[in-house]
Short mmCIF file of N, CA and C in Angstrom, two decimals:
data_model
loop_
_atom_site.label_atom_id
_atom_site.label_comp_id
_atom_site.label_asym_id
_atom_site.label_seq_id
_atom_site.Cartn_x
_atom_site.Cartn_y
_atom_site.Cartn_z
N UNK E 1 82.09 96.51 107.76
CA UNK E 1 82.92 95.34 107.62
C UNK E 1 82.13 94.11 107.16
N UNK E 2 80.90 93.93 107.39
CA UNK E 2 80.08 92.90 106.93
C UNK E 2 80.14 93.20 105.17
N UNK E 3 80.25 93.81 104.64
CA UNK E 3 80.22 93.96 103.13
C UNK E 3 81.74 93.45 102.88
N UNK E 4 82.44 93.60 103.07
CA UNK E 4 83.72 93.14 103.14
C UNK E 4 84.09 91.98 103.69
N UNK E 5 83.63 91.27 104.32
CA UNK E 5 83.28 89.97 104.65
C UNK E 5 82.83 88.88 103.62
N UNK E 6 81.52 89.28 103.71
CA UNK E 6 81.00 88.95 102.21
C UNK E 6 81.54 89.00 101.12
N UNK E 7 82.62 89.78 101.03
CA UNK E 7 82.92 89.85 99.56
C UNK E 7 84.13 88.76 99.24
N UNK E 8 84.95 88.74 100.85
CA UNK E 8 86.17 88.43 100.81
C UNK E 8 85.65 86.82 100.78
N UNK E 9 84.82 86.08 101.48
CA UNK E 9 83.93 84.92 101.12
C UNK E 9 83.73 84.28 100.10
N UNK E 10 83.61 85.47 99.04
CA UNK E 10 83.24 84.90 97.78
C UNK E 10 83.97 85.02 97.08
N UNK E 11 85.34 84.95 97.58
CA UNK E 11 86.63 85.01 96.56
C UNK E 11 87.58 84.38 96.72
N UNK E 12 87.91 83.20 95.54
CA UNK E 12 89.06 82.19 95.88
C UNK E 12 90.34 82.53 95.24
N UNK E 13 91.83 82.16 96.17
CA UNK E 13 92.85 82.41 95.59
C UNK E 13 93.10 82.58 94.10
N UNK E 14 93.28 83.17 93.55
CA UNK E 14 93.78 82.91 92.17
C UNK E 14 92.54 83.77 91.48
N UNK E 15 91.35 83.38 91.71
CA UNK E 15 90.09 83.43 90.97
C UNK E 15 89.75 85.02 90.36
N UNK E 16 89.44 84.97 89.46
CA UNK E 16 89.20 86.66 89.09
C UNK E 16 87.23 86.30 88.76
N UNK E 17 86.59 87.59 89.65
CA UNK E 17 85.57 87.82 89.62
C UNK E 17 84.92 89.31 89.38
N UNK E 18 83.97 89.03 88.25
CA UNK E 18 83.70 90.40 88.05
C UNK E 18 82.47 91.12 88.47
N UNK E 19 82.59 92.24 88.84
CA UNK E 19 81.85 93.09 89.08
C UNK E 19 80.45 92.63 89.49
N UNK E 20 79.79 92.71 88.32
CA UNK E 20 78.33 92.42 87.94
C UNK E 20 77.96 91.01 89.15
N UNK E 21 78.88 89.98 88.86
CA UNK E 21 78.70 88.62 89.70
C UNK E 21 79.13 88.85 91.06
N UNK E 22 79.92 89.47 91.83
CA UNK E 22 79.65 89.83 93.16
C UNK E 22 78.06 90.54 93.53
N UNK E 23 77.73 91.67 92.58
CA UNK E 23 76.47 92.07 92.98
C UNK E 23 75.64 91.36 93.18
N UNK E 24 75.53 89.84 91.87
CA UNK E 24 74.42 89.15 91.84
C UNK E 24 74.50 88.56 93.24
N UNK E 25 75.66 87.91 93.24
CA UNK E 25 75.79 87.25 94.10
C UNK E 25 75.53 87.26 95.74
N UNK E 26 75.62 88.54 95.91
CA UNK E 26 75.82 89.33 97.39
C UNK E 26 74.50 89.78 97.61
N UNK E 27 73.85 90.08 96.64
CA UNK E 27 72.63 90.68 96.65
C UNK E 27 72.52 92.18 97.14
N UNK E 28 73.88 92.76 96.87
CA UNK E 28 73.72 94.30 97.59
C UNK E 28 73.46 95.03 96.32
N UNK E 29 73.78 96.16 96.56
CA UNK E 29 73.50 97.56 95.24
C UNK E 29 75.00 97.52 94.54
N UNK E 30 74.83 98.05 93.59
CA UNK E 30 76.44 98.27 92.54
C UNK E 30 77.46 99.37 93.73
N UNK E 31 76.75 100.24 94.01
CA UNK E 31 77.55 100.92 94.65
C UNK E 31 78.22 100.49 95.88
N UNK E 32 77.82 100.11 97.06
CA UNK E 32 77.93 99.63 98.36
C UNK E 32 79.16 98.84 97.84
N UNK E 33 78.68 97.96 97.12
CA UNK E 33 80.02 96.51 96.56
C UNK E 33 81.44 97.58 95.98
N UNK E 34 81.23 98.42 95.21
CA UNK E 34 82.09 98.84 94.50
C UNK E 34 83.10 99.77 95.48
N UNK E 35 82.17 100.21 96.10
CA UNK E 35 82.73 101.48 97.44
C UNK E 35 83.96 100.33 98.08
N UNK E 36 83.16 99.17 98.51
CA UNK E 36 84.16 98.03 99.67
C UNK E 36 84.90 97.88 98.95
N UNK E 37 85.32 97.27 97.93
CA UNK E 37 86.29 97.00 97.15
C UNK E 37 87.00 98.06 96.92
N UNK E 38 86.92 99.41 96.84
CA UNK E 38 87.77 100.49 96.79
C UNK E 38 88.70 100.43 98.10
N UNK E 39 88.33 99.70 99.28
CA UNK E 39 88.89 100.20 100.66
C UNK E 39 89.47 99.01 100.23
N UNK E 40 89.01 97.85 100.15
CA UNK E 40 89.67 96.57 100.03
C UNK E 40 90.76 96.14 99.26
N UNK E 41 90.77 97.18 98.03
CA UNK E 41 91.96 97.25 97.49
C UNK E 41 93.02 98.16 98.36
N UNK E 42 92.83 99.34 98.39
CA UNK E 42 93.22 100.18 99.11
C UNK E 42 94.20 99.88 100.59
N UNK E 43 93.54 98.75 101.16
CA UNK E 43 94.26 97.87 101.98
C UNK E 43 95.10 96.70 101.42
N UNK E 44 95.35 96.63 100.24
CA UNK E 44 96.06 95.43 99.78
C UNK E 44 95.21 94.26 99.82
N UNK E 45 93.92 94.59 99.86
CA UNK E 45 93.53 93.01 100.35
C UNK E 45 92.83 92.08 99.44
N UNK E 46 92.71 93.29 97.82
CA UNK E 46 92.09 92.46 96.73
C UNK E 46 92.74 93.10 95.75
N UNK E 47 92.78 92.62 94.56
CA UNK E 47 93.38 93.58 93.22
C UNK E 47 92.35 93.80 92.53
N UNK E 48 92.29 94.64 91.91
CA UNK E 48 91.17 95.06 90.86
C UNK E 48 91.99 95.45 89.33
N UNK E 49 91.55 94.52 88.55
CA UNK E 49 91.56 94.89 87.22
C UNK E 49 90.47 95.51 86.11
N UNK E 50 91.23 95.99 85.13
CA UNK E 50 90.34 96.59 84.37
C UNK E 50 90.94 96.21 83.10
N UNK E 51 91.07 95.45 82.08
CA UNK E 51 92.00 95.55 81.16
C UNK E 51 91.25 96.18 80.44
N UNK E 52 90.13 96.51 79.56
CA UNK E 52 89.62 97.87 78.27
C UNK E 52 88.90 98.69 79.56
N UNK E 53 88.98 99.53 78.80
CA UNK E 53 88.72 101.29 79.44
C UNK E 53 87.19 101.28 79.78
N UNK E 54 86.16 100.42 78.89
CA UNK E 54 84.82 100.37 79.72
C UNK E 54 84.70 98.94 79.80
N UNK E 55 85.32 98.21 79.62
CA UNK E 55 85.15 96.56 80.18
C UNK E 55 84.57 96.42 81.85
N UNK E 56 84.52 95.13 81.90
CA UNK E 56 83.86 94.91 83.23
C UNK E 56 85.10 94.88 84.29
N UNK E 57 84.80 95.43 85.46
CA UNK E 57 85.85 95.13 86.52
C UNK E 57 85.96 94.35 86.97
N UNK E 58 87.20 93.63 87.43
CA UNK E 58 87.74 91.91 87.74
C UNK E 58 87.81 92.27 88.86
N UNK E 59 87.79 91.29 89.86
CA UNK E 59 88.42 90.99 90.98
C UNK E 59 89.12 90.22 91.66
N UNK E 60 90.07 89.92 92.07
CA UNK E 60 91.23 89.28 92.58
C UNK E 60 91.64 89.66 94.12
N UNK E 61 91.29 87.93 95.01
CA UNK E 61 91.86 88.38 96.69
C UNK E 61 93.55 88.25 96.12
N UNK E 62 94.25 89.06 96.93
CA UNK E 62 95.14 88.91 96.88
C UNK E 62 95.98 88.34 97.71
N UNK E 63 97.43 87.77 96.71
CA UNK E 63 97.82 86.48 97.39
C UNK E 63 98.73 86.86 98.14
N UNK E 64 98.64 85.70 99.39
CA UNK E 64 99.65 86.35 100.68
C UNK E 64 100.88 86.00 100.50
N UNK E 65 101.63 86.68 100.98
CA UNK E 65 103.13 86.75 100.92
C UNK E 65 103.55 85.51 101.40
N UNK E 66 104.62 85.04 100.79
CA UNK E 66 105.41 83.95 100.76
C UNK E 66 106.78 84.51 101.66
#
């Protein structure tokens, strides 16, 4: 849950962040980050985009229900 913490920290409403810049940012490995964000989506709790097929992956907290 501390990786997920961290991640959710470094992510503002609206804001799309990619891939590469959580790693820098977090200072963890590509994988560890990428794994949390799989659960974190998985729980509704971030969106992940991809718009081209090897482009960089976005990230988005997702916004709470109204």
């Amino acid at each position: 849950d501390a990786v997920s913490d961290a991640i959710e920290a470094h992510l503002s409403h609206g804001q799309l962040v990619a891939l590469d810049g959580l790693v820098a940012e977090l200072r963890m490995d590509r994988i560890t980050v990428f794994l949390a964000l799989l659960f974190l989506a998985a729980r509704t709790e971030l969106t992940l985009h991809q718009p081209d097929f090897y482009g960089p992956l976005l990230v988005q907290k997702a916004m709470s229900p109204s």
